[in-house]
Structure formats: structure tokens, C-alpha cells
Amino acid sequence: MDLGADRRGVDMGPSAIRYAGLEREVERVGHDCLDAGDLAVPQPEATDPVASDRFEGEAKYLAETRDVCTRLAGEVEGTLGAGAFPLVLGGDHSIAIGTVRGAARDADLGVVWFDAHGDFNTPATTPSGNVHGMSLAATLGVGEFGTEEWAVAPRVDPANVAMVGIRSLDDGERVALRDSEVTVFTMSDIDDRGLPDVAEAAFDVATDGTDGAHVSLDMDFLDPDEAPGVGTPVRGGTTYREAHAAMERVGERIDRVRSMEVVEVNPILDQHNRTAELAVELVASALGKRILS
Ligand SMILES: [Mn+2]
């Protein structure tokens, strides 16, 4: 999916992640892996960004995004229903609306959101109109997203949502986040407490009284020195080891993890596919790979 922002190239991300050997690596960690292929997503060049929709002009490609996310939610729900673990590849972060909706359908779900950004804008606050910067707000039913067709609420309680790695917020989302029950661990928190401690705390938030957590990994969680091939890079992110430490914490609690997605890999901005390769490594850590095993 590359509808969540102005055309950038993140729709090639899943292909780059596959090319980097995801399936092989997942099987090496000890899991069977079935690639269910790509969802059909409209091409931005063939689509009017402000076609008729409820929030016309304030959120680009909203109708198309909702359609894709509705189908994705069905895939995720079906995967869970088959007793498997859904791992969704992006694509821009707007896909989280579908992943979370599917994972929350039959469960009380918490969310751990690893990201440089808040993704907490709404059509009323967005400076850009890009839905990938609204995906968490849409998931929680904030503001104009508080309608039945958008929100997964009440199944995802904001009190069970934790964000990690935040370092770039728009003014409107800073206010909205402060007014919400979402727990935000910024890069400053990681400086102060260290990543393992922050990741543990985030997991505690997401699993407190829930049936499990969804892990949403935006590759811009990492510093662009490590992950240059992302849609919206921001300096001052996590290091290579910190990112692995975060995913190793996920791996330690994998029995409480219901679903995962890795998003915003942009092969056009990447260097020799290193960001996609890093995405594969981080997924392997999250699924249980350890240095000595
Ligand atoms: Mn994001």
C-alpha cells in the first residue's frame, strides 16, 4: 500500500522484504511459514486522492484505504481463526487500521506501536492529509474516526496502547495524545531508562488485562543511519542493537503476541536493500531468534 502518503515507493516494501529472505529466516527460527501473497491495492496514479468520502479533501485516498483495510482485517481474522500467527508486511502504516481491526475482532487487544511518529492525527488536525499519519487515531476511533465503520473501539482500549521511540509529533497530535490514555515512551525515555526497560513497560501496558498484544513495527523507529530506506525518516532514532533488544523483548513474550506488522520499508530510498534485510532480522528476533540459538 502506498496510498497513506504522497507517492513514495513503500508499496515495494513487501517485495523487498521477501527478497531479503523473510520466509527462509522465519523457518530457520522454527516456524512454518505460508506466504498468502499480496492484497490488491489501487495504484495511486490511477486513483483520485480526494474522491468522494466522508472526510473529503482532509484525508487522501480515505475510501480506498478503508476498503483495503476491511479486506486486510478479514485476512488477519481468518489467519488467527486457522490457528496461525498473522505477520503483515507494509506498505505504509495505514495498513495498521486493518491489521488491528482483524486481530481485535474476537479478543481484547493491546497494541505496542514502535515508531518515530505519533500517527495520531485526524482529518481535522492533519497538516498533510496523509492517512499513514492518522492510523493509530483511526484504529482507536479518535475524533472523526469515532464512527462504527472506522473504529475498532471499544475492543482496543487506549489504556492498553503503548508507543515506543516517538520523536516527531505535530502540534495537534501532541494535544490529542496528551488528552488520551495512550502511554507514550519517547526517545528521551529510552535515553533515560534504556530500551529493554521501556519495552518491558510498553508490553505491560499492552497485556494488562487483555487477551494479547499486536506489535506494530514502523521501520522509522530506527535511526536513518541504520534504516535509510523508510518512507519518513527522522534523525535520533534507535540503534541497531536497541531495535534488536526491543524485538527480543517481543520474542520473550511471543505467547502473548497475537499479531505483528512491519511497515514503511521504502526500497527506492534504501541502500542495497539493507532496510528490508534489517526488517527480516528484526522479525526473526521478535519470533524468537537468539544469538546462541
Ligand atoms: Mn508510523
Short mmCIF file of C-alpha atoms and ligand atoms in Angstrom, two decimals:
data_model
loop_
_atom_site.label_atom_id
_atom_site.label_comp_id
_atom_site.label_asym_id
_atom_site.label_seq_id
_atom_site.Cartn_x
_atom_site.Cartn_y
_atom_site.Cartn_z
CA MET A 1 0.00 0.00 0.00
CA ASP A 2 1.29 3.43 -0.93
CA LEU A 3 -1.89 5.44 -0.51
CA GLY A 4 -1.23 6.65 3.03
CA ALA A 5 1.09 9.42 1.92
CA ASP A 6 2.22 11.14 -1.24
CA ARG A 7 3.62 8.54 -3.61
CA ARG A 8 6.94 7.31 -2.26
CA GLY A 9 7.58 3.69 -3.09
CA VAL A 10 6.66 1.85 0.09
CA ASP A 11 4.33 -0.42 -1.88
CA MET A 12 7.54 -2.16 -2.99
CA GLY A 13 8.43 -2.85 0.63
CA PRO A 14 6.84 -6.30 0.91
CA SER A 15 8.65 -7.44 -2.21
CA ALA A 16 11.97 -6.18 -0.83
CA ILE A 17 11.35 -7.94 2.49
CA ARG A 18 10.57 -11.21 0.71
CA TYR A 19 13.68 -10.79 -1.46
CA ALA A 20 15.70 -10.32 1.74
CA GLY A 21 14.71 -13.85 2.76
CA LEU A 22 11.88 -13.47 5.24
CA GLU A 23 10.36 -16.91 4.68
CA ARG A 24 13.70 -18.68 4.98
CA GLU A 25 14.53 -16.79 8.16
CA VAL A 26 11.16 -17.45 9.78
CA GLU A 27 11.57 -21.16 9.07
CA ARG A 28 15.11 -21.10 10.43
CA VAL A 29 13.70 -19.80 13.72
CA GLY A 30 11.50 -22.89 13.81
CA HIS A 31 8.15 -21.82 12.40
CA ASP A 32 6.30 -22.99 9.33
CA CYS A 33 5.65 -20.06 7.02
CA LEU A 34 2.90 -19.67 4.46
CA ASP A 35 3.09 -16.57 2.24
CA ALA A 36 -0.51 -15.60 1.49
CA GLY A 37 0.57 -13.15 -1.21
CA ASP A 38 -0.42 -9.53 -1.66
CA LEU A 39 -3.77 -7.88 -1.22
CA ALA A 40 -4.90 -5.97 -4.28
CA VAL A 41 -4.38 -2.27 -3.61
CA PRO A 42 -5.27 0.50 -6.07
CA GLN A 43 -2.31 2.33 -7.60
CA PRO A 44 -2.17 5.98 -6.55
CA GLU A 45 -1.59 7.12 -10.14
CA ALA A 46 -4.88 5.51 -11.13
CA THR A 47 -6.82 6.92 -8.20
CA ASP A 48 -8.17 10.33 -7.26
CA PRO A 49 -6.75 11.25 -3.85
CA VAL A 50 -9.83 13.21 -2.86
CA ALA A 51 -12.58 11.04 -4.32
CA SER A 52 -15.91 11.18 -2.56
CA ASP A 53 -15.68 10.25 1.07
CA ARG A 54 -16.88 11.36 4.44
CA PHE A 55 -13.82 13.49 5.15
CA GLU A 56 -13.32 14.72 1.63
CA GLY A 57 -10.11 16.59 0.98
CA GLU A 58 -8.80 16.28 4.51
CA ALA A 59 -7.61 12.72 4.25
CA LYS A 60 -6.27 11.45 0.93
CA TYR A 61 -7.41 8.11 -0.52
CA LEU A 62 -9.58 7.52 2.51
CA ALA A 63 -12.20 5.41 0.75
CA GLU A 64 -9.56 3.21 -0.88
CA THR A 65 -7.67 2.88 2.39
CA ARG A 66 -10.79 1.82 4.21
CA ASP A 67 -11.57 -0.74 1.54
CA VAL A 68 -8.09 -2.29 1.65
CA CYS A 69 -8.12 -2.31 5.44
CA THR A 70 -11.50 -4.01 5.56
CA ARG A 71 -10.15 -6.80 3.36
CA LEU A 72 -6.93 -6.98 5.37
CA ALA A 73 -8.91 -7.27 8.60
CA GLY A 74 -10.71 -10.28 7.12
CA GLU A 75 -7.39 -11.91 6.19
CA VAL A 76 -5.96 -11.35 9.66
CA GLU A 77 -9.08 -12.68 11.33
CA GLY A 78 -9.03 -15.73 9.06
CA THR A 79 -5.36 -16.38 9.79
CA LEU A 80 -5.98 -16.25 13.53
CA GLY A 81 -9.03 -18.44 13.10
CA ALA A 82 -6.85 -21.04 11.41
CA GLY A 83 -4.59 -21.09 14.46
CA ALA A 84 -1.75 -19.26 12.74
CA PHE A 85 0.14 -16.08 13.52
CA PRO A 86 -0.52 -13.17 11.14
CA LEU A 87 2.56 -11.21 10.07
CA VAL A 88 1.58 -8.32 7.79
CA LEU A 89 4.09 -6.54 5.55
CA GLY A 90 3.72 -2.90 4.51
CA GLY A 91 3.34 -0.77 2.72
CA ASP A 92 2.58 2.41 4.55
CA HIS A 93 1.41 2.42 8.13
CA SER A 94 -2.26 2.96 7.25
CA ILE A 95 -2.50 -0.84 6.94
CA ALA A 96 -2.44 -0.98 10.73
CA ILE A 97 -6.08 0.07 10.67
CA GLY A 98 -6.87 -3.27 9.05
CA THR A 99 -4.40 -5.43 10.95
CA VAL A 100 -5.60 -4.24 14.33
CA ARG A 101 -9.23 -4.44 13.36
CA GLY A 102 -8.78 -8.07 12.33
CA ALA A 103 -6.73 -9.02 15.39
CA ALA A 104 -9.18 -7.32 17.75
CA ARG A 105 -12.31 -8.89 16.32
CA ASP A 106 -12.53 -11.77 18.77
CA ALA A 107 -10.22 -10.54 21.51
CA ASP A 108 -9.43 -7.73 23.87
CA LEU A 109 -6.30 -6.46 22.19
CA GLY A 110 -3.47 -4.25 23.39
CA VAL A 111 -1.05 -2.57 20.99
CA VAL A 112 2.69 -1.80 21.14
CA TRP A 113 3.48 0.75 18.45
CA PHE A 114 7.20 1.21 17.61
CA ASP A 115 7.51 4.43 15.60
CA ALA A 116 9.25 7.79 15.22
CA HIS A 117 5.88 9.44 14.74
CA GLY A 118 2.63 9.56 16.67
CA ASP A 119 0.36 8.58 13.75
CA PHE A 120 -2.28 10.28 15.87
CA ASN A 121 -3.57 12.98 13.53
CA THR A 122 -7.18 13.12 12.44
CA PRO A 123 -8.68 14.71 9.33
CA ALA A 124 -9.19 17.83 11.48
CA THR A 125 -5.55 18.13 12.61
CA THR A 126 -3.51 16.63 9.78
CA PRO A 127 -1.08 19.07 8.14
CA SER A 128 -0.62 16.76 5.12
CA GLY A 129 -3.82 14.77 4.59
CA ASN A 130 -1.76 11.58 4.71
CA VAL A 131 -3.62 8.71 6.36
CA HIS A 132 -0.42 6.91 7.43
CA GLY A 133 -0.07 9.74 9.95
CA MET A 134 -3.57 9.02 11.26
CA SER A 135 -3.51 5.25 11.52
CA LEU A 136 -3.36 4.90 15.28
CA ALA A 137 -6.02 7.58 15.76
CA ALA A 138 -8.23 5.78 13.24
CA THR A 139 -7.60 2.48 15.00
CA LEU A 140 -8.71 3.91 18.33
CA GLY A 141 -11.65 5.86 16.96
CA VAL A 142 -10.28 9.31 17.82
CA GLY A 143 -12.16 12.38 16.61
CA GLU A 144 -13.88 11.95 13.23
CA PHE A 145 -12.78 8.32 13.28
CA GLY A 146 -15.22 7.65 16.09
CA THR A 147 -17.76 6.04 13.81
CA GLU A 148 -18.58 2.39 13.74
CA GLU A 149 -17.11 1.75 10.30
CA TRP A 150 -13.70 3.11 11.31
CA ALA A 151 -13.18 2.35 14.92
CA VAL A 152 -12.28 -0.96 16.44
CA ALA A 153 -13.06 0.63 19.79
CA PRO A 154 -14.28 -0.43 22.28
CA ARG A 155 -12.19 -3.54 21.75
CA VAL A 156 -8.89 -1.64 21.74
CA ASP A 157 -8.80 0.40 24.92
CA PRO A 158 -6.35 3.34 24.60
CA ALA A 159 -5.21 2.46 28.13
CA ASN A 160 -3.74 -0.72 26.58
CA VAL A 161 -1.81 1.11 23.85
CA ALA A 162 1.87 1.99 24.26
CA MET A 163 4.05 3.83 21.78
CA VAL A 164 7.84 3.47 21.78
CA GLY A 165 10.52 5.57 20.09
CA ILE A 166 8.46 8.70 19.46
CA ARG A 167 10.45 11.77 18.43
CA SER A 168 8.32 13.69 15.92
CA LEU A 169 4.81 14.92 16.76
CA ASP A 170 2.64 17.52 15.07
CA ASP A 171 1.06 20.10 17.38
CA GLY A 172 -2.42 18.65 17.02
CA GLU A 173 -1.38 15.13 17.78
CA ARG A 174 0.66 16.23 20.78
CA VAL A 175 -2.55 17.66 22.26
CA ALA A 176 -4.64 14.65 21.27
CA LEU A 177 -2.11 12.22 22.73
CA ARG A 178 -1.92 14.17 25.95
CA ASP A 179 -5.71 14.01 26.21
CA SER A 180 -5.75 10.28 25.51
CA GLU A 181 -4.96 7.33 27.75
CA VAL A 182 -2.26 6.14 25.35
CA THR A 183 1.13 5.64 27.02
CA VAL A 184 3.94 7.34 25.09
CA PHE A 185 7.58 6.37 25.55
CA THR A 186 9.65 8.92 23.66
CA MET A 187 13.29 8.65 22.64
CA SER A 188 14.05 10.67 25.78
CA ASP A 189 12.52 7.89 27.88
CA ILE A 190 14.74 5.42 26.06
CA ASP A 191 17.76 7.65 26.80
CA ASP A 192 16.84 7.72 30.48
CA ARG A 193 15.67 4.17 31.12
CA GLY A 194 17.23 2.10 28.41
CA LEU A 195 15.32 0.25 25.75
CA PRO A 196 14.82 -3.11 27.50
CA ASP A 197 13.14 -1.41 30.45
CA VAL A 198 10.95 0.74 28.19
CA ALA A 199 9.98 -2.24 26.04
CA GLU A 200 9.02 -4.23 29.15
CA ALA A 201 6.89 -1.34 30.38
CA ALA A 202 5.21 -0.97 26.99
CA PHE A 203 4.41 -4.66 26.97
CA ASP A 204 2.96 -4.45 30.44
CA VAL A 205 0.61 -1.70 29.22
CA ALA A 206 -0.49 -3.73 26.19
CA THR A 207 -1.02 -7.01 28.03
CA ASP A 208 -2.60 -5.72 31.23
CA GLY A 209 -6.00 -7.41 31.27
CA THR A 210 -6.01 -8.12 27.53
CA ASP A 211 -6.01 -11.35 25.55
CA GLY A 212 -2.76 -10.35 23.87
CA ALA A 213 -0.87 -7.62 22.07
CA HIS A 214 -0.46 -6.52 18.49
CA VAL A 215 3.08 -5.39 17.63
CA SER A 216 3.29 -2.66 15.00
CA LEU A 217 6.86 -2.00 13.85
CA ASP A 218 7.38 1.08 11.73
CA MET A 219 10.95 0.85 10.43
CA ASP A 220 11.42 4.56 11.09
CA PHE A 221 11.59 3.50 14.74
CA LEU A 222 15.27 3.01 13.89
CA ASP A 223 17.69 5.79 13.18
CA PRO A 224 18.01 6.52 9.44
CA ASP A 225 21.73 5.65 9.71
CA GLU A 226 20.57 2.06 10.27
CA ALA A 227 17.36 2.10 8.27
CA PRO A 228 17.70 4.66 5.45
CA GLY A 229 15.01 3.07 3.31
CA VAL A 230 11.90 4.30 5.09
CA GLY A 231 9.03 6.47 3.99
CA THR A 232 9.51 9.27 6.51
CA PRO A 233 12.97 9.21 8.17
CA VAL A 234 13.65 11.17 11.38
CA ARG A 235 17.09 11.51 12.96
CA GLY A 236 17.70 10.45 16.54
CA GLY A 237 16.15 7.02 16.39
CA THR A 238 17.08 3.72 17.94
CA THR A 239 20.33 1.95 17.18
CA TYR A 240 20.69 -1.46 15.59
CA ARG A 241 21.16 -3.15 18.96
CA GLU A 242 18.33 -1.24 20.62
CA ALA A 243 15.94 -2.32 17.89
CA HIS A 244 17.01 -5.93 18.32
CA ALA A 245 16.65 -5.62 22.09
CA ALA A 246 13.11 -4.35 21.58
CA MET A 247 12.23 -7.26 19.31
CA GLU A 248 13.88 -9.75 21.66
CA ARG A 249 11.53 -8.49 24.38
CA VAL A 250 8.69 -9.21 21.97
CA GLY A 251 10.13 -12.69 21.44
CA GLU A 252 10.25 -13.36 25.17
CA ARG A 253 6.53 -12.72 25.35
CA ILE A 254 5.57 -14.16 22.00
CA ASP A 255 2.89 -16.29 23.64
CA ARG A 256 1.13 -13.00 24.48
CA VAL A 257 1.59 -11.57 20.97
CA ARG A 258 -1.42 -12.03 18.71
CA SER A 259 -0.22 -10.40 15.52
CA MET A 260 2.59 -8.31 14.07
CA GLU A 261 3.22 -5.98 11.18
CA VAL A 262 6.35 -4.37 9.78
CA VAL A 263 5.79 -1.28 7.68
CA GLU A 264 7.24 1.68 5.77
CA VAL A 265 10.17 -0.07 4.07
CA ASN A 266 10.95 2.06 1.03
CA PRO A 267 13.28 0.30 -1.45
CA ILE A 268 13.67 3.46 -3.56
CA LEU A 269 15.39 5.29 -0.70
CA ASP A 270 17.23 2.22 0.54
CA GLN A 271 20.87 1.24 0.09
CA HIS A 272 21.29 -2.25 -1.39
CA ASN A 273 18.13 -3.48 0.40
CA ARG A 274 19.69 -3.13 3.85
CA THR A 275 16.49 -1.78 5.45
CA ALA A 276 14.47 -4.75 4.19
CA GLU A 277 17.24 -7.10 5.39
CA LEU A 278 17.09 -5.40 8.76
CA ALA A 279 13.31 -5.84 8.81
CA VAL A 280 13.82 -9.57 8.29
CA GLU A 281 16.35 -9.70 11.13
CA LEU A 282 14.02 -7.86 13.47
CA VAL A 283 11.08 -10.12 12.65
CA ALA A 284 13.32 -13.10 13.39
CA SER A 285 14.23 -11.62 16.77
CA ALA A 286 10.56 -10.99 17.51
CA LEU A 287 9.74 -14.58 16.59
CA GLY A 288 12.33 -15.96 18.96
CA LYS A 289 15.76 -15.91 17.31
CA ARG A 290 18.58 -15.54 19.81
CA ILE A 291 22.34 -15.14 19.42
CA LEU A 292 23.04 -18.54 20.97
CA SER A 293 20.15 -20.41 19.41
MN MN B 1 4.11 5.07 11.56
#
